[in-house]
Amino acid sequence: KQEVTQIPAALSVPEGENLVLNCSFTDSAIYNLQWFRQDPGKGLTSLLLIQSSQREQTSGRLNASLDKSSGRSTLYIAASQPGDSATYLCAVELNFGNEKLTFGTGTRLTIIP
Amino acid sequence: DGGITQSPKYLFRKEGQNVTLSCEQNLNHDAMYWYRQDPGQGLRLIYYSQIVNDFQKGDIAEGYSVSREKKESFPLTVTSAQKNPTAFYLCASSMNLRGTDYGYTFGSGTRLTVV
């Protein structure tokens, strides 16, 4: 059974700093990995999707990397801003026979002005 | 604007009652999903549907029912058999069942509270 872990559960950093969020998964036979953002009481917003054949994806100040062999992904946020404060979730989709996402429990990020 | 609309935003249910959560999308997506989110836990899949008139159970389907009579709509009924229904419910859709190349779109959620 695929398990997805995100550590730490919460993180606070001063505005302007670069930061890295971590995601690990137990089954390396993934089809893709996605990073989402969730604001309090809201739905999820898709940030980046990495196919299993890719190593990284970039969107603006966000960069997500994927290392399938080690079962790890990182989300790098450059020059953090207070508006980046949210919970960040990663989710994986298995390669065969399991057309659904398995989510981690998220990292709650607070950017201190 | 294309997107997913969930209603109501907040819902209160008395014990023993069935309630139905609405999910409508105008993205022309084939696949739709219902997830449940509890504090400190990841999202868990309740039901999903790839096409009209077809749906599959997810990991925690007991006490829930769905229908997919129209491509745009995927309502979720929380029945009295669901022992702990208080949670945040999220509906999602994707172009295809895998949601691969195009990713997933989520609604803004319905918070259900049993009183």
PDB file of C-alpha atoms in Angstrom:
ATOM      1  CA  LYS A   1       0.000   0.000   0.000  1.00  0.00           C
ATOM      2  CA  GLN A   2       1.350   3.380  -1.007  1.00  0.00           C
ATOM      3  CA  GLU A   3       2.079   5.732   1.893  1.00  0.00           C
ATOM      4  CA  VAL A   4       2.964   9.384   1.473  1.00  0.00           C
ATOM      5  CA  THR A   5       4.710  11.323   4.231  1.00  0.00           C
ATOM      6  CA  GLN A   6       5.350  15.034   4.547  1.00  0.00           C
ATOM      7  CA  ILE A   7       7.766  16.327   7.164  1.00  0.00           C
ATOM      8  CA  PRO A   8       7.646  18.707   8.919  1.00  0.00           C
ATOM      9  CA  ALA A   9       3.953  19.081   9.627  1.00  0.00           C
ATOM     10  CA  ALA A  10       4.440  22.816  10.152  1.00  0.00           C
ATOM     11  CA  LEU A  11       7.125  25.308   9.176  1.00  0.00           C
ATOM     12  CA  SER A  12       7.608  29.027   9.865  1.00  0.00           C
ATOM     13  CA  VAL A  13      10.171  31.123   8.018  1.00  0.00           C
ATOM     14  CA  PRO A  14      10.849  34.862   7.680  1.00  0.00           C
ATOM     15  CA  GLU A  15       9.721  36.607   4.519  1.00  0.00           C
ATOM     16  CA  GLY A  16      12.254  36.581   1.713  1.00  0.00           C
ATOM     17  CA  GLU A  17      13.881  33.284   2.593  1.00  0.00           C
ATOM     18  CA  ASN A  18      14.097  30.339   0.244  1.00  0.00           C
ATOM     19  CA  LEU A  19      12.605  27.120   1.602  1.00  0.00           C
ATOM     20  CA  VAL A  20      12.158  23.453   0.788  1.00  0.00           C
ATOM     21  CA  LEU A  21       9.184  21.230   1.554  1.00  0.00           C
ATOM     22  CA  ASN A  22       9.654  17.481   1.550  1.00  0.00           C
ATOM     23  CA  CYS A  23       7.496  14.586   0.405  1.00  0.00           C
ATOM     24  CA  SER A  24       8.381  10.886   0.541  1.00  0.00           C
ATOM     25  CA  PHE A  25       6.503   7.859  -0.784  1.00  0.00           C
ATOM     26  CA  THR A  26       6.954   4.147  -0.219  1.00  0.00           C
ATOM     27  CA  ASP A  27       6.122   2.684  -3.645  1.00  0.00           C
ATOM     28  CA  SER A  28       8.406   4.003  -6.373  1.00  0.00           C
ATOM     29  CA  ALA A  29       6.174   2.722  -9.195  1.00  0.00           C
ATOM     30  CA  ILE A  30       4.382   6.013  -9.538  1.00  0.00           C
ATOM     31  CA  TYR A  31       2.745   7.478 -12.636  1.00  0.00           C
ATOM     32  CA  ASN A  32       3.041  11.061 -11.477  1.00  0.00           C
ATOM     33  CA  LEU A  33       3.366  13.275  -8.436  1.00  0.00           C
ATOM     34  CA  GLN A  34       1.493  16.489  -7.815  1.00  0.00           C
ATOM     35  CA  TRP A  35       1.887  19.370  -5.424  1.00  0.00           C
ATOM     36  CA  PHE A  36      -1.180  21.262  -4.247  1.00  0.00           C
ATOM     37  CA  ARG A  37      -1.793  24.322  -2.121  1.00  0.00           C
ATOM     38  CA  GLN A  38      -4.711  24.595   0.307  1.00  0.00           C
ATOM     39  CA  ASP A  39      -5.740  27.789   2.054  1.00  0.00           C
ATOM     40  CA  PRO A  40      -7.699  27.471   5.329  1.00  0.00           C
ATOM     41  CA  GLY A  41     -11.235  26.220   4.734  1.00  0.00           C
ATOM     42  CA  LYS A  42     -10.724  26.134   0.972  1.00  0.00           C
ATOM     43  CA  GLY A  43     -10.272  23.580  -1.767  1.00  0.00           C
ATOM     44  CA  LEU A  44      -6.987  22.532  -3.338  1.00  0.00           C
ATOM     45  CA  THR A  45      -5.136  24.453  -6.020  1.00  0.00           C
ATOM     46  CA  SER A  46      -2.822  22.475  -8.277  1.00  0.00           C
ATOM     47  CA  LEU A  47       0.711  23.892  -8.313  1.00  0.00           C
ATOM     48  CA  LEU A  48       2.909  21.469 -10.219  1.00  0.00           C
ATOM     49  CA  LEU A  49       2.568  18.040 -11.775  1.00  0.00           C
ATOM     50  CA  ILE A  50       5.640  15.892 -12.436  1.00  0.00           C
ATOM     51  CA  GLN A  51       5.341  12.866 -14.681  1.00  0.00           C
ATOM     52  CA  SER A  52       7.352   9.802 -13.657  1.00  0.00           C
ATOM     53  CA  SER A  53       9.742  10.349 -16.573  1.00  0.00           C
ATOM     54  CA  GLN A  54      10.533  13.905 -15.484  1.00  0.00           C
ATOM     55  CA  ARG A  55      13.001  15.105 -12.877  1.00  0.00           C
ATOM     56  CA  GLU A  56      11.561  18.526 -12.160  1.00  0.00           C
ATOM     57  CA  GLN A  57       8.960  21.130 -13.023  1.00  0.00           C
ATOM     58  CA  THR A  58       9.056  24.880 -12.546  1.00  0.00           C
ATOM     59  CA  SER A  59       6.384  27.531 -12.261  1.00  0.00           C
ATOM     60  CA  GLY A  60       7.429  31.033 -11.291  1.00  0.00           C
ATOM     61  CA  ARG A  61       9.086  30.917  -7.865  1.00  0.00           C
ATOM     62  CA  LEU A  62       8.198  27.243  -7.420  1.00  0.00           C
ATOM     63  CA  ASN A  63      10.355  24.303  -8.417  1.00  0.00           C
ATOM     64  CA  ALA A  64       9.413  20.694  -7.754  1.00  0.00           C
ATOM     65  CA  SER A  65      11.858  17.821  -8.131  1.00  0.00           C
ATOM     66  CA  LEU A  66      11.274  14.101  -8.250  1.00  0.00           C
ATOM     67  CA  ASP A  67      13.621  11.229  -7.420  1.00  0.00           C
ATOM     68  CA  LYS A  68      11.620   8.062  -7.990  1.00  0.00           C
ATOM     69  CA  SER A  69      14.374   5.677  -6.986  1.00  0.00           C
ATOM     70  CA  SER A  70      14.637   7.180  -3.523  1.00  0.00           C
ATOM     71  CA  GLY A  71      10.921   7.860  -3.198  1.00  0.00           C
ATOM     72  CA  ARG A  72      11.319  11.583  -2.645  1.00  0.00           C
ATOM     73  CA  SER A  73      10.070  14.881  -3.986  1.00  0.00           C
ATOM     74  CA  THR A  74      10.857  18.416  -2.901  1.00  0.00           C
ATOM     75  CA  LEU A  75       9.036  21.670  -3.464  1.00  0.00           C
ATOM     76  CA  TYR A  76      11.384  24.648  -3.497  1.00  0.00           C
ATOM     77  CA  ILE A  77       9.897  28.096  -2.939  1.00  0.00           C
ATOM     78  CA  ALA A  78      12.165  31.017  -3.721  1.00  0.00           C
ATOM     79  CA  ALA A  79      11.963  34.447  -2.095  1.00  0.00           C
ATOM     80  CA  SER A  80       9.022  33.534   0.118  1.00  0.00           C
ATOM     81  CA  GLN A  81       6.160  35.992   0.580  1.00  0.00           C
ATOM     82  CA  PRO A  82       3.386  36.217   3.211  1.00  0.00           C
ATOM     83  CA  GLY A  83       0.928  35.174   0.494  1.00  0.00           C
ATOM     84  CA  ASP A  84       2.696  31.823   0.297  1.00  0.00           C
ATOM     85  CA  SER A  85       1.314  30.947   3.736  1.00  0.00           C
ATOM     86  CA  ALA A  86      -0.887  27.872   3.259  1.00  0.00           C
ATOM     87  CA  THR A  87      -0.843  24.106   3.624  1.00  0.00           C
ATOM     88  CA  TYR A  88       1.075  22.308   0.900  1.00  0.00           C
ATOM     89  CA  LEU A  89       0.038  18.780  -0.031  1.00  0.00           C
ATOM     90  CA  CYS A  90       1.764  16.269  -2.253  1.00  0.00           C
ATOM     91  CA  ALA A  91      -0.053  13.374  -3.886  1.00  0.00           C
ATOM     92  CA  VAL A  92       1.072  10.425  -5.985  1.00  0.00           C
ATOM     93  CA  GLU A  93      -0.680   8.321  -8.590  1.00  0.00           C
ATOM     94  CA  LEU A  94       0.474   4.724  -8.971  1.00  0.00           C
ATOM     95  CA  ASN A  95       1.645   3.337 -12.279  1.00  0.00           C
ATOM     96  CA  PHE A  96      -0.686   0.437 -12.775  1.00  0.00           C
ATOM     97  CA  GLY A  97      -4.203  -0.467 -11.868  1.00  0.00           C
ATOM     98  CA  ASN A  98      -4.826   2.272  -9.356  1.00  0.00           C
ATOM     99  CA  GLU A  99      -6.276   5.372 -10.905  1.00  0.00           C
ATOM    100  CA  LYS A 100      -6.404   7.492  -7.792  1.00  0.00           C
ATOM    101  CA  LEU A 101      -4.283   9.898  -5.809  1.00  0.00           C
ATOM    102  CA  THR A 102      -2.724   9.070  -2.459  1.00  0.00           C
ATOM    103  CA  PHE A 103      -2.198  12.234  -0.441  1.00  0.00           C
ATOM    104  CA  GLY A 104       0.268  13.180   2.232  1.00  0.00           C
ATOM    105  CA  THR A 105      -0.965  14.952   5.362  1.00  0.00           C
ATOM    106  CA  GLY A 106       0.571  18.249   4.307  1.00  0.00           C
ATOM    107  CA  THR A 107       2.998  20.862   5.593  1.00  0.00           C
ATOM    108  CA  ARG A 108       1.461  24.023   7.046  1.00  0.00           C
ATOM    109  CA  LEU A 109       3.705  26.891   5.977  1.00  0.00           C
ATOM    110  CA  THR A 110       3.710  30.289   7.664  1.00  0.00           C
ATOM    111  CA  ILE A 111       5.727  33.156   6.210  1.00  0.00           C
ATOM    112  CA  ILE A 112       6.535  35.749   8.860  1.00  0.00           C
ATOM    113  CA  PRO A 113       6.457  39.359   7.542  1.00  0.00           C
TER     114      PRO A 113
ATOM    115  CA  ASP B   1     -15.161  30.866 -15.858  1.00  0.00           C
ATOM    116  CA  GLY B   2     -14.761  27.115 -15.870  1.00  0.00           C
ATOM    117  CA  GLY B   3     -14.600  25.346 -12.565  1.00  0.00           C
ATOM    118  CA  ILE B   4     -16.235  23.175  -9.958  1.00  0.00           C
ATOM    119  CA  THR B   5     -19.029  24.421  -7.734  1.00  0.00           C
ATOM    120  CA  GLN B   6     -19.778  22.712  -4.450  1.00  0.00           C
ATOM    121  CA  SER B   7     -22.824  23.557  -2.389  1.00  0.00           C
ATOM    122  CA  PRO B   8     -23.625  24.262   0.304  1.00  0.00           C
ATOM    123  CA  LYS B   9     -20.423  25.605   1.872  1.00  0.00           C
ATOM    124  CA  TYR B  10     -21.604  24.619   5.352  1.00  0.00           C
ATOM    125  CA  LEU B  11     -24.099  21.892   6.212  1.00  0.00           C
ATOM    126  CA  PHE B  12     -25.483  20.753   9.525  1.00  0.00           C
ATOM    127  CA  ARG B  13     -27.072  17.354   9.903  1.00  0.00           C
ATOM    128  CA  LYS B  14     -28.982  15.769  12.719  1.00  0.00           C
ATOM    129  CA  GLU B  15     -28.052  12.244  13.616  1.00  0.00           C
ATOM    130  CA  GLY B  16     -30.047   9.707  11.605  1.00  0.00           C
ATOM    131  CA  GLN B  17     -30.593  12.008   8.637  1.00  0.00           C
ATOM    132  CA  ASN B  18     -29.348  11.589   5.090  1.00  0.00           C
ATOM    133  CA  VAL B  19     -27.860  14.676   3.431  1.00  0.00           C
ATOM    134  CA  THR B  20     -26.766  15.304  -0.148  1.00  0.00           C
ATOM    135  CA  LEU B  21     -23.761  17.401  -1.147  1.00  0.00           C
ATOM    136  CA  SER B  22     -23.814  18.955  -4.582  1.00  0.00           C
ATOM    137  CA  CYS B  23     -20.904  19.037  -7.046  1.00  0.00           C
ATOM    138  CA  GLU B  24     -21.211  20.589 -10.512  1.00  0.00           C
ATOM    139  CA  GLN B  25     -18.458  21.164 -13.085  1.00  0.00           C
ATOM    140  CA  ASN B  26     -18.464  23.025 -16.395  1.00  0.00           C
ATOM    141  CA  LEU B  27     -15.002  21.900 -17.487  1.00  0.00           C
ATOM    142  CA  ASN B  28     -16.274  19.080 -19.694  1.00  0.00           C
ATOM    143  CA  HIS B  29     -14.199  16.701 -17.585  1.00  0.00           C
ATOM    144  CA  ASP B  30     -14.947  12.998 -17.831  1.00  0.00           C
ATOM    145  CA  ALA B  31     -13.823  11.924 -14.365  1.00  0.00           C
ATOM    146  CA  MET B  32     -15.121  13.169 -11.033  1.00  0.00           C
ATOM    147  CA  TYR B  33     -14.133  12.331  -7.466  1.00  0.00           C
ATOM    148  CA  TRP B  34     -15.235  12.796  -3.873  1.00  0.00           C
ATOM    149  CA  TYR B  35     -12.661  13.091  -1.090  1.00  0.00           C
ATOM    150  CA  ARG B  36     -13.010  13.440   2.639  1.00  0.00           C
ATOM    151  CA  GLN B  37     -10.543  15.487   4.698  1.00  0.00           C
ATOM    152  CA  ASP B  38     -10.166  15.177   8.467  1.00  0.00           C
ATOM    153  CA  PRO B  39      -7.795  17.235  10.651  1.00  0.00           C
ATOM    154  CA  GLY B  40      -4.278  15.809  10.633  1.00  0.00           C
ATOM    155  CA  GLN B  41      -5.091  13.296   7.913  1.00  0.00           C
ATOM    156  CA  GLY B  42      -4.581  13.304   4.190  1.00  0.00           C
ATOM    157  CA  LEU B  43      -7.482  13.346   1.779  1.00  0.00           C
ATOM    158  CA  ARG B  44      -9.192   9.990   1.441  1.00  0.00           C
ATOM    159  CA  LEU B  45     -11.112   8.892  -1.641  1.00  0.00           C
ATOM    160  CA  ILE B  46     -14.801   8.071  -1.150  1.00  0.00           C
ATOM    161  CA  TYR B  47     -16.081   7.450  -4.690  1.00  0.00           C
ATOM    162  CA  TYR B  48     -15.012   8.212  -8.233  1.00  0.00           C
ATOM    163  CA  SER B  49     -16.651   8.137 -11.643  1.00  0.00           C
ATOM    164  CA  GLN B  50     -15.106   7.911 -15.076  1.00  0.00           C
ATOM    165  CA  ILE B  51     -18.242   8.237 -17.194  1.00  0.00           C
ATOM    166  CA  VAL B  52     -21.946   8.873 -16.864  1.00  0.00           C
ATOM    167  CA  ASN B  53     -23.896   6.126 -15.111  1.00  0.00           C
ATOM    168  CA  ASP B  54     -20.716   4.495 -13.814  1.00  0.00           C
ATOM    169  CA  PHE B  55     -18.896   4.937 -10.514  1.00  0.00           C
ATOM    170  CA  GLN B  56     -16.485   3.014  -8.315  1.00  0.00           C
ATOM    171  CA  LYS B  57     -15.913   2.800  -4.584  1.00  0.00           C
ATOM    172  CA  GLY B  58     -12.832   4.396  -3.150  1.00  0.00           C
ATOM    173  CA  ASP B  59     -11.094   3.608   0.108  1.00  0.00           C
ATOM    174  CA  ILE B  60     -13.877   4.717   2.482  1.00  0.00           C
ATOM    175  CA  ALA B  61     -17.182   4.260   0.618  1.00  0.00           C
ATOM    176  CA  GLU B  62     -19.155   2.755   3.500  1.00  0.00           C
ATOM    177  CA  GLY B  63     -22.045   4.989   4.543  1.00  0.00           C
ATOM    178  CA  TYR B  64     -21.918   7.042   1.342  1.00  0.00           C
ATOM    179  CA  SER B  65     -23.693   6.836  -2.023  1.00  0.00           C
ATOM    180  CA  VAL B  66     -23.301   8.692  -5.323  1.00  0.00           C
ATOM    181  CA  SER B  67     -24.931   9.015  -8.725  1.00  0.00           C
ATOM    182  CA  ARG B  68     -23.666  10.196 -12.100  1.00  0.00           C
ATOM    183  CA  GLU B  69     -26.714  10.844 -14.251  1.00  0.00           C
ATOM    184  CA  LYS B  70     -25.111  13.793 -16.034  1.00  0.00           C
ATOM    185  CA  LYS B  71     -21.522  14.451 -17.012  1.00  0.00           C
ATOM    186  CA  GLU B  72     -21.565  17.758 -15.154  1.00  0.00           C
ATOM    187  CA  SER B  73     -22.940  16.521 -11.848  1.00  0.00           C
ATOM    188  CA  PHE B  74     -21.713  14.084  -9.191  1.00  0.00           C
ATOM    189  CA  PRO B  75     -23.762  14.434  -5.974  1.00  0.00           C
ATOM    190  CA  LEU B  76     -22.703  12.671  -2.782  1.00  0.00           C
ATOM    191  CA  THR B  77     -25.220  11.426  -0.230  1.00  0.00           C
ATOM    192  CA  VAL B  78     -24.029  10.930   3.324  1.00  0.00           C
ATOM    193  CA  THR B  79     -26.366   8.349   4.804  1.00  0.00           C
ATOM    194  CA  SER B  80     -27.272   7.653   8.404  1.00  0.00           C
ATOM    195  CA  ALA B  81     -25.048   4.573   8.177  1.00  0.00           C
ATOM    196  CA  GLN B  82     -21.936   6.767   8.123  1.00  0.00           C
ATOM    197  CA  LYS B  83     -20.802   6.643  11.741  1.00  0.00           C
ATOM    198  CA  ASN B  84     -18.609   9.726  11.798  1.00  0.00           C
ATOM    199  CA  PRO B  85     -19.700  12.069   9.016  1.00  0.00           C
ATOM    200  CA  THR B  86     -18.357  15.336  10.431  1.00  0.00           C
ATOM    201  CA  ALA B  87     -15.590  16.327   7.993  1.00  0.00           C
ATOM    202  CA  PHE B  88     -14.610  18.573   5.108  1.00  0.00           C
ATOM    203  CA  TYR B  89     -15.730  17.123   1.763  1.00  0.00           C
ATOM    204  CA  LEU B  90     -13.962  17.964  -1.477  1.00  0.00           C
ATOM    205  CA  CYS B  91     -15.109  17.251  -5.012  1.00  0.00           C
ATOM    206  CA  ALA B  92     -12.620  17.102  -7.882  1.00  0.00           C
ATOM    207  CA  SER B  93     -12.587  16.451 -11.606  1.00  0.00           C
ATOM    208  CA  SER B  94     -10.053  15.592 -14.277  1.00  0.00           C
ATOM    209  CA  MET B  95      -9.969  15.266 -18.042  1.00  0.00           C
ATOM    210  CA  ASN B  96      -9.551  11.528 -17.738  1.00  0.00           C
ATOM    211  CA  LEU B  97      -9.525   9.020 -14.929  1.00  0.00           C
ATOM    212  CA  ARG B  98      -5.825   9.306 -14.317  1.00  0.00           C
ATOM    213  CA  GLY B  99      -5.846  13.079 -14.356  1.00  0.00           C
ATOM    214  CA  THR B 100      -2.378  12.740 -15.747  1.00  0.00           C
ATOM    215  CA  ASP B 101      -1.383  15.325 -18.289  1.00  0.00           C
ATOM    216  CA  TYR B 102      -3.991  17.810 -17.222  1.00  0.00           C
ATOM    217  CA  GLY B 103      -4.107  17.423 -13.474  1.00  0.00           C
ATOM    218  CA  TYR B 104      -7.047  17.757 -11.152  1.00  0.00           C
ATOM    219  CA  THR B 105      -9.404  20.644 -10.404  1.00  0.00           C
ATOM    220  CA  PHE B 106     -10.903  20.847  -6.928  1.00  0.00           C
ATOM    221  CA  GLY B 107     -14.009  22.568  -5.640  1.00  0.00           C
ATOM    222  CA  SER B 108     -13.993  24.831  -2.592  1.00  0.00           C
ATOM    223  CA  GLY B 109     -15.437  22.160  -0.316  1.00  0.00           C
ATOM    224  CA  THR B 110     -18.429  21.535   1.948  1.00  0.00           C
ATOM    225  CA  ARG B 111     -17.992  21.394   5.707  1.00  0.00           C
ATOM    226  CA  LEU B 112     -20.475  18.927   7.184  1.00  0.00           C
ATOM    227  CA  THR B 113     -21.195  18.953  10.897  1.00  0.00           C
ATOM    228  CA  VAL B 114     -23.424  16.502  12.738  1.00  0.00           C
ATOM    229  CA  VAL B 115     -25.377  18.159  15.544  1.00  0.00           C
TER     230      VAL B 115
END
